[in-house]
Short mmCIF file of C-alpha atoms and ligand atoms in Angstrom, two decimals:
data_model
loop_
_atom_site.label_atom_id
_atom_site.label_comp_id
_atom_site.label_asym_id
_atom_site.label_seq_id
_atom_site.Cartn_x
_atom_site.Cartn_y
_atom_site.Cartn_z
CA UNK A 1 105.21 126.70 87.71
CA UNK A 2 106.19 125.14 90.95
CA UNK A 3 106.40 127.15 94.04
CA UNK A 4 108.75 126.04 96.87
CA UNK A 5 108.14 128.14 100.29
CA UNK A 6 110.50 127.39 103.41
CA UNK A 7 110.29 123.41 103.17
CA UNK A 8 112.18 121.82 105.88
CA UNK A 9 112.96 118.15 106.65
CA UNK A 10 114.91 116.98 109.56
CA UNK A 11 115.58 112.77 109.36
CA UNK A 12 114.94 110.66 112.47
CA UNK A 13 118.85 110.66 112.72
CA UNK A 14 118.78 114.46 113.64
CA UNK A 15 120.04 115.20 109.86
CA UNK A 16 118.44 118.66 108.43
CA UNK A 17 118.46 117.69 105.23
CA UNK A 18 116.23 120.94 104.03
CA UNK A 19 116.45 123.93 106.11
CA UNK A 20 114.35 125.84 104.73
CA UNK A 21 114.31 125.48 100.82
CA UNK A 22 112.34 128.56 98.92
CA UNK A 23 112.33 128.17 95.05
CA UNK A 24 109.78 129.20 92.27
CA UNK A 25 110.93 126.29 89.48
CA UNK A 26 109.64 127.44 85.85
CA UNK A 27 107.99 125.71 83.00
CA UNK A 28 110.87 123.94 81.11
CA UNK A 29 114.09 122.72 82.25
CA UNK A 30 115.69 124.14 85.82
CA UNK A 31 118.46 122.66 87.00
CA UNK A 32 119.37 121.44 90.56
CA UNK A 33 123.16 122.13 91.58
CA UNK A 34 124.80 120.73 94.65
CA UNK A 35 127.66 118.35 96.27
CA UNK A 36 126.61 114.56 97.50
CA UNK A 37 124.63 115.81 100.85
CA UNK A 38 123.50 118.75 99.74
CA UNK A 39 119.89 118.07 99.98
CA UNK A 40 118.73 117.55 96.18
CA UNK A 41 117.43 113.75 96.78
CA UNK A 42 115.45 114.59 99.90
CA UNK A 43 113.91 117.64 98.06
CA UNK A 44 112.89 115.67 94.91
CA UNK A 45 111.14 112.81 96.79
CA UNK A 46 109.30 115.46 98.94
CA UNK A 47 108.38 116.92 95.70
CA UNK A 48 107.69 113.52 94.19
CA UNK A 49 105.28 112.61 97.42
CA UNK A 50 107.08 109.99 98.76
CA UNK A 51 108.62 111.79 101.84
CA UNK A 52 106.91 114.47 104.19
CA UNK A 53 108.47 117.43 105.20
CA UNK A 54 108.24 118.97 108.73
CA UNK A 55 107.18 122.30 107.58
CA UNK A 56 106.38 124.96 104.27
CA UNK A 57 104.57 124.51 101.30
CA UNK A 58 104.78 123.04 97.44
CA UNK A 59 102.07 124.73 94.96
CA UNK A 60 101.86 123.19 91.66
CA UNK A 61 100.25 124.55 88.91
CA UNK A 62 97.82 121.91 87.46
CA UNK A 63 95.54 121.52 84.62
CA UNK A 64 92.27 121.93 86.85
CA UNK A 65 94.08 124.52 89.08
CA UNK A 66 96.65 124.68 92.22
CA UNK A 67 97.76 121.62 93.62
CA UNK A 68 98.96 121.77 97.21
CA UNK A 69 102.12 119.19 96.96
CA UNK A 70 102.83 118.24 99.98
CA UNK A 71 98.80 117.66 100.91
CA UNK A 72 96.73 116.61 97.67
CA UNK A 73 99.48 113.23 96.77
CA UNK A 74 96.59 112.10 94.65
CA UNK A 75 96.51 115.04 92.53
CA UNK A 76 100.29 115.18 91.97
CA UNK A 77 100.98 111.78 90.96
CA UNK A 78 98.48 112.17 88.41
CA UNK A 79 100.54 114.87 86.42
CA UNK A 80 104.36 113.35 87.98
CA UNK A 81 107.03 111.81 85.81
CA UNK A 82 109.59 110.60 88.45
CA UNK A 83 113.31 109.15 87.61
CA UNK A 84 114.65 108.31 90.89
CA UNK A 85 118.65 108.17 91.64
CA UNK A 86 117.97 104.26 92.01
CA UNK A 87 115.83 103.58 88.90
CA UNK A 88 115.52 99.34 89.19
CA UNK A 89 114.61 97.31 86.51
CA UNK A 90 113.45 94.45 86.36
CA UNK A 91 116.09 92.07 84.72
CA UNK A 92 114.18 89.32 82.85
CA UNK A 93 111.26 91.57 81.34
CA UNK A 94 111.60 93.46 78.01
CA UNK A 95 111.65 96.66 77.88
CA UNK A 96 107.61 96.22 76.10
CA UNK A 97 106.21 94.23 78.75
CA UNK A 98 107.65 96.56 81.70
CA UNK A 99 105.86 100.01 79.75
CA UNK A 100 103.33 98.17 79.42
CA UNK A 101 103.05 97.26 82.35
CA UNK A 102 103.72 100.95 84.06
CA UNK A 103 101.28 102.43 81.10
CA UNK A 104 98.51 99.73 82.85
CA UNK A 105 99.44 101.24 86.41
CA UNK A 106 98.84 105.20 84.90
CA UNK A 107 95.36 103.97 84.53
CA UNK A 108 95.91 103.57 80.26
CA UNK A 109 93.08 100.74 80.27
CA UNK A 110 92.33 100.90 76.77
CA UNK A 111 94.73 98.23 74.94
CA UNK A 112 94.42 100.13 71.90
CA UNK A 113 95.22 103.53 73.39
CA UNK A 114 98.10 102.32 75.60
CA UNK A 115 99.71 100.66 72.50
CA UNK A 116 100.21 103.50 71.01
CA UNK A 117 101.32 105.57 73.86
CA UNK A 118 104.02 103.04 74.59
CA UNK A 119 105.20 102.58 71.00
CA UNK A 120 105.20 106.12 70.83
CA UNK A 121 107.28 106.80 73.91
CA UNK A 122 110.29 103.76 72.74
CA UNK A 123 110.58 105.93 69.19
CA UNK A 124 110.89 108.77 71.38
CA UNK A 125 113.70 107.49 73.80
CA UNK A 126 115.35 105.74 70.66
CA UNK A 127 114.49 102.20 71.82
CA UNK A 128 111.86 100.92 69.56
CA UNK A 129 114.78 98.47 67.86
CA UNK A 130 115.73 97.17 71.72
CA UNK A 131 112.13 96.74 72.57
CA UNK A 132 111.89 92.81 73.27
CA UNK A 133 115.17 93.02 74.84
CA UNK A 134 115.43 92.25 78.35
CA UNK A 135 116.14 95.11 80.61
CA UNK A 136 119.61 92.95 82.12
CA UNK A 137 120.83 93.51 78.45
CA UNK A 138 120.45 97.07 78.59
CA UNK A 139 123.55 100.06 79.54
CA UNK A 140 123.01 102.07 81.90
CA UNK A 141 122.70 104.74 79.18
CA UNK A 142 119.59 102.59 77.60
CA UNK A 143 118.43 102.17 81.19
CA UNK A 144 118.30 105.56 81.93
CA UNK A 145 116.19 106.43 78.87
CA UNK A 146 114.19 103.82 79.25
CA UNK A 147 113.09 105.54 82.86
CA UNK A 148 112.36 108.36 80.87
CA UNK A 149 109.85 106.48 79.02
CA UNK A 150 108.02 105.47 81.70
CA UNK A 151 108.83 109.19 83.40
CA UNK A 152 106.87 110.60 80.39
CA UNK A 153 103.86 107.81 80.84
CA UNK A 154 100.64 109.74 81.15
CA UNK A 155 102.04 113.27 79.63
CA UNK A 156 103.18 114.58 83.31
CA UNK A 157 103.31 118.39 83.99
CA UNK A 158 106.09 118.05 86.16
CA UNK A 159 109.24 115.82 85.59
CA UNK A 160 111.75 115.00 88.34
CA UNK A 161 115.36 113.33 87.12
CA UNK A 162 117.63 112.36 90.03
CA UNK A 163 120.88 112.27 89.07
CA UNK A 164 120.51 110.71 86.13
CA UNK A 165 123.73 110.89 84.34
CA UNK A 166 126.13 109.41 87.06
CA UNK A 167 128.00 106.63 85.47
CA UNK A 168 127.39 107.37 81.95
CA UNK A 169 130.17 107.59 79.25
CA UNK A 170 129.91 111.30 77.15
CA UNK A 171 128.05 109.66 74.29
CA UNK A 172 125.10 108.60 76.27
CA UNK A 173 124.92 111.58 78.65
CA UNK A 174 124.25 113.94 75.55
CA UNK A 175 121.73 111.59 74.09
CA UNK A 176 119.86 111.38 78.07
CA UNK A 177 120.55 115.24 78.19
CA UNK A 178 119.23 116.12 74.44
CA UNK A 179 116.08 113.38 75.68
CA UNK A 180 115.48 115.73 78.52
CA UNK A 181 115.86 119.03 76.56
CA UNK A 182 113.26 118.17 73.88
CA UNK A 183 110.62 117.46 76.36
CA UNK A 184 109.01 120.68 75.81
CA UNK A 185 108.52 124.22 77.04
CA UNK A 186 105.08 123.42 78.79
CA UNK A 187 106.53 121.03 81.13
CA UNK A 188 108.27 121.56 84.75
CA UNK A 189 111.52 119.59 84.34
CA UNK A 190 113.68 119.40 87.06
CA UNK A 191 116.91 117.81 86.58
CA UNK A 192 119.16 117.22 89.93
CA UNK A 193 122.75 116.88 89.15
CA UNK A 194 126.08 117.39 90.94
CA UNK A 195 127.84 117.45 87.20
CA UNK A 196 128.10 121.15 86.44
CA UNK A 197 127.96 120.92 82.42
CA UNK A 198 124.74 119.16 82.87
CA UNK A 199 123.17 122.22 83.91
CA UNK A 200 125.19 124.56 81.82
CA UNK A 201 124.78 122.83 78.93
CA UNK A 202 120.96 122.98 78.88
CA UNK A 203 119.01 124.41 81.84
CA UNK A 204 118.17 128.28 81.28
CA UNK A 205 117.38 128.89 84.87
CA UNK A 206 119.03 126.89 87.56
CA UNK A 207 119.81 126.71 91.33
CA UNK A 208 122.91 125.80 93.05
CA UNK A 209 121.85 124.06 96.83
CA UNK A 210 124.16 123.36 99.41
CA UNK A 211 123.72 121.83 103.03
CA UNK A 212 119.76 122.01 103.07
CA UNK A 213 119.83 125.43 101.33
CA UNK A 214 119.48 127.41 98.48
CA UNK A 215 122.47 129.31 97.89
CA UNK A 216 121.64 131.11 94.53
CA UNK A 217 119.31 130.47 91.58
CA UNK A 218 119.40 132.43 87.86
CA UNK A 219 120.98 131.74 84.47
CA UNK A 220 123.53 129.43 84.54
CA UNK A 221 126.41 131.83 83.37
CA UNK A 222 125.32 134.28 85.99
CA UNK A 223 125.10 131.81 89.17
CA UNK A 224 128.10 130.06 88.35
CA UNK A 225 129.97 133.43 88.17
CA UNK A 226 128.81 134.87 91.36
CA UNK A 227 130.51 130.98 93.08
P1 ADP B 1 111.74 109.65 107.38
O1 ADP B 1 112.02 110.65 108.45
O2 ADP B 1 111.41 110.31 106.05
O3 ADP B 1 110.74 108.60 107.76
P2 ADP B 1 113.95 107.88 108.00
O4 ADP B 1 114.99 108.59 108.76
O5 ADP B 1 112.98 107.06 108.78
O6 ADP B 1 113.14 108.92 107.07
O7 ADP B 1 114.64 106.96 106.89
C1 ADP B 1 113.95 106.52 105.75
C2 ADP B 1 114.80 105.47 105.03
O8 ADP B 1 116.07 106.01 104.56
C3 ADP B 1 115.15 104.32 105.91
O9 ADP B 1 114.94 103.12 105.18
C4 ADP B 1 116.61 104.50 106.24
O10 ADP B 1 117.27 103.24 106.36
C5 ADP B 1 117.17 105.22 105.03
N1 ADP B 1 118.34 106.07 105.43
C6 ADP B 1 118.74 106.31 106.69
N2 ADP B 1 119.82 107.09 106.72
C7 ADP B 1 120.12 107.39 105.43
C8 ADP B 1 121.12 108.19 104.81
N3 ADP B 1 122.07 108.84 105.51
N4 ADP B 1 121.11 108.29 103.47
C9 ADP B 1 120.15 107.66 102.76
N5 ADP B 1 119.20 106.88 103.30
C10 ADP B 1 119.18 106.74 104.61
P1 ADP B 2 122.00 114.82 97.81
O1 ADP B 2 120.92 114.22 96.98
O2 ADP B 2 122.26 116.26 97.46
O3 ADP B 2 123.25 114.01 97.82
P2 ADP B 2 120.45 113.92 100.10
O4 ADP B 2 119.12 114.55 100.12
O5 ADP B 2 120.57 112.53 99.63
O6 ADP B 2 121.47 114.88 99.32
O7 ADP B 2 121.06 113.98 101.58
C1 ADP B 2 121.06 115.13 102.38
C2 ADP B 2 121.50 114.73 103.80
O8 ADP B 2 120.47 113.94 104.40
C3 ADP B 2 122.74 113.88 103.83
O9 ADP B 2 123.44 114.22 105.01
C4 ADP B 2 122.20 112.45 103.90
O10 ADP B 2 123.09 111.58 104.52
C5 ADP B 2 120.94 112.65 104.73
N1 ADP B 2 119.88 111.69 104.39
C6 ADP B 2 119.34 111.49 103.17
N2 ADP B 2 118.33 110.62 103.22
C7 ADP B 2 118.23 110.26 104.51
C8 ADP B 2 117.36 109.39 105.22
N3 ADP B 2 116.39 108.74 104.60
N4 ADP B 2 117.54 109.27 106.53
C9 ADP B 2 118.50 109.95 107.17
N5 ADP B 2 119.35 110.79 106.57
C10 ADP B 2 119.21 110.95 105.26
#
């Protein structure tokens, strides 16, 4: 489980982009409901370690105990799978080489080992026939599960997906979604969205954020009801 307690974050431009976020995010998939602005970004890369916040607390719970988030980076990163909103690829390297090459910088030295992690994880993500394709080639739809693969590099305990499924046709937003969904029940998935059937569609518990705060969290039929 993750526990969120009173984060805040004001930006050097005076922005309070969390004011005051408190959240306790479940083992399998929650989902993250809000309008452009609301806050979800800023609260996944605090949660992802690459932004401080001003004030509150993150507890993770990890394989060798509590992690404190926002303090113990180290600690996190080790169990993180992160998609950001602005997932780059590099355009002239296949889609082998660039695991690879992530599955190297998770620390999977042996050659053997990492092989079959990363042939493993392109059968997973339905990629293993696009595999020596370069990354330019891809959709946005392949591209997306493709930063799932590497997401998933290292068996995380906690996956964050930023908006994900912006600018993908129906076809390839079920197949990212039904990716997501059949990560498994052990894992924290958090999946930020501003697409309401995203979170309807799979997430059993969800919460809907608006302007820095948390407006409501439960079941999806039951939070979007009480809008
Ligand atoms: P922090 O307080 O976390 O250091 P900053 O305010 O210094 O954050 O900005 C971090 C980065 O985000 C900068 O590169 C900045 O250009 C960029 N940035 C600034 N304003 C915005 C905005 N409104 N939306 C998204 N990114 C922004
Ligand atoms: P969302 O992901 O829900 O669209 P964001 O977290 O990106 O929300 O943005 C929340 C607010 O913070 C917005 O007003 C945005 O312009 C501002 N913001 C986001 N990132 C930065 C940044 N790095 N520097 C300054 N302002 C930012």
């Amino acid at each position: 489980m993750l526990a969120i307690r009173d984060l805040t974050k004001t930006y050097a431009n005076g922005v309070r982009a969390l004011d005051g976020v408190t959240l306790d995010i479940p083992r399998g998939m929650f989902g993250l409901l809000g309008p452009n602005g609301a806050g979800k970004s800023s609260l996944m890369r605090t949660l992802a370690t690459l932004q401080s916040a001003d004030g509150g607390s993150v507890t993770l719970d990890g394989s060798d105990g509590p992690i404190d988030v926002l303090r113990d980076k180290d600690a996190v990163r080790r169990q993180l799978g992160y998609l950001p909103q602005d997932f780059g690829v590099y355009p002239k390297v296949s889609a082998l080489d660039l695991l690879e090459h992530f599955a190297v910088l998770k620390g999977l030295t042996d050659r053997k080992q990492r092989r079959e992690v990363v042939d493993g994880l392109l059968v997973q993500v339905n990629l293993w026939d696009a595999r020596k394709r370069k990354l330019g080639t891809f959709s946005g739809g392949m591209r997306q599960r493709f930063g799932i693969a590497q997401a998933l590099l290292g068996n995380p305990r906690l996956v964050i997906v930023d908006e994900p499924t912006a600018g993908l046709d129906p076809e390839e937003r079920n197949r990212f979604l039904n990716l997501l969904a059949a990560i498994g029940e052990d894992v924290v998935v958090i999946l930020s969205t501003h697409i309401v059937e995203d979170v309807t569609d799979l997430c059993p518990t969800m919460a809907i954020m608006n302007r820095g705060q948390v407006l409501l969290t439960g079941r999806p039929s039951d939070a979007i009801e009480a809008l």
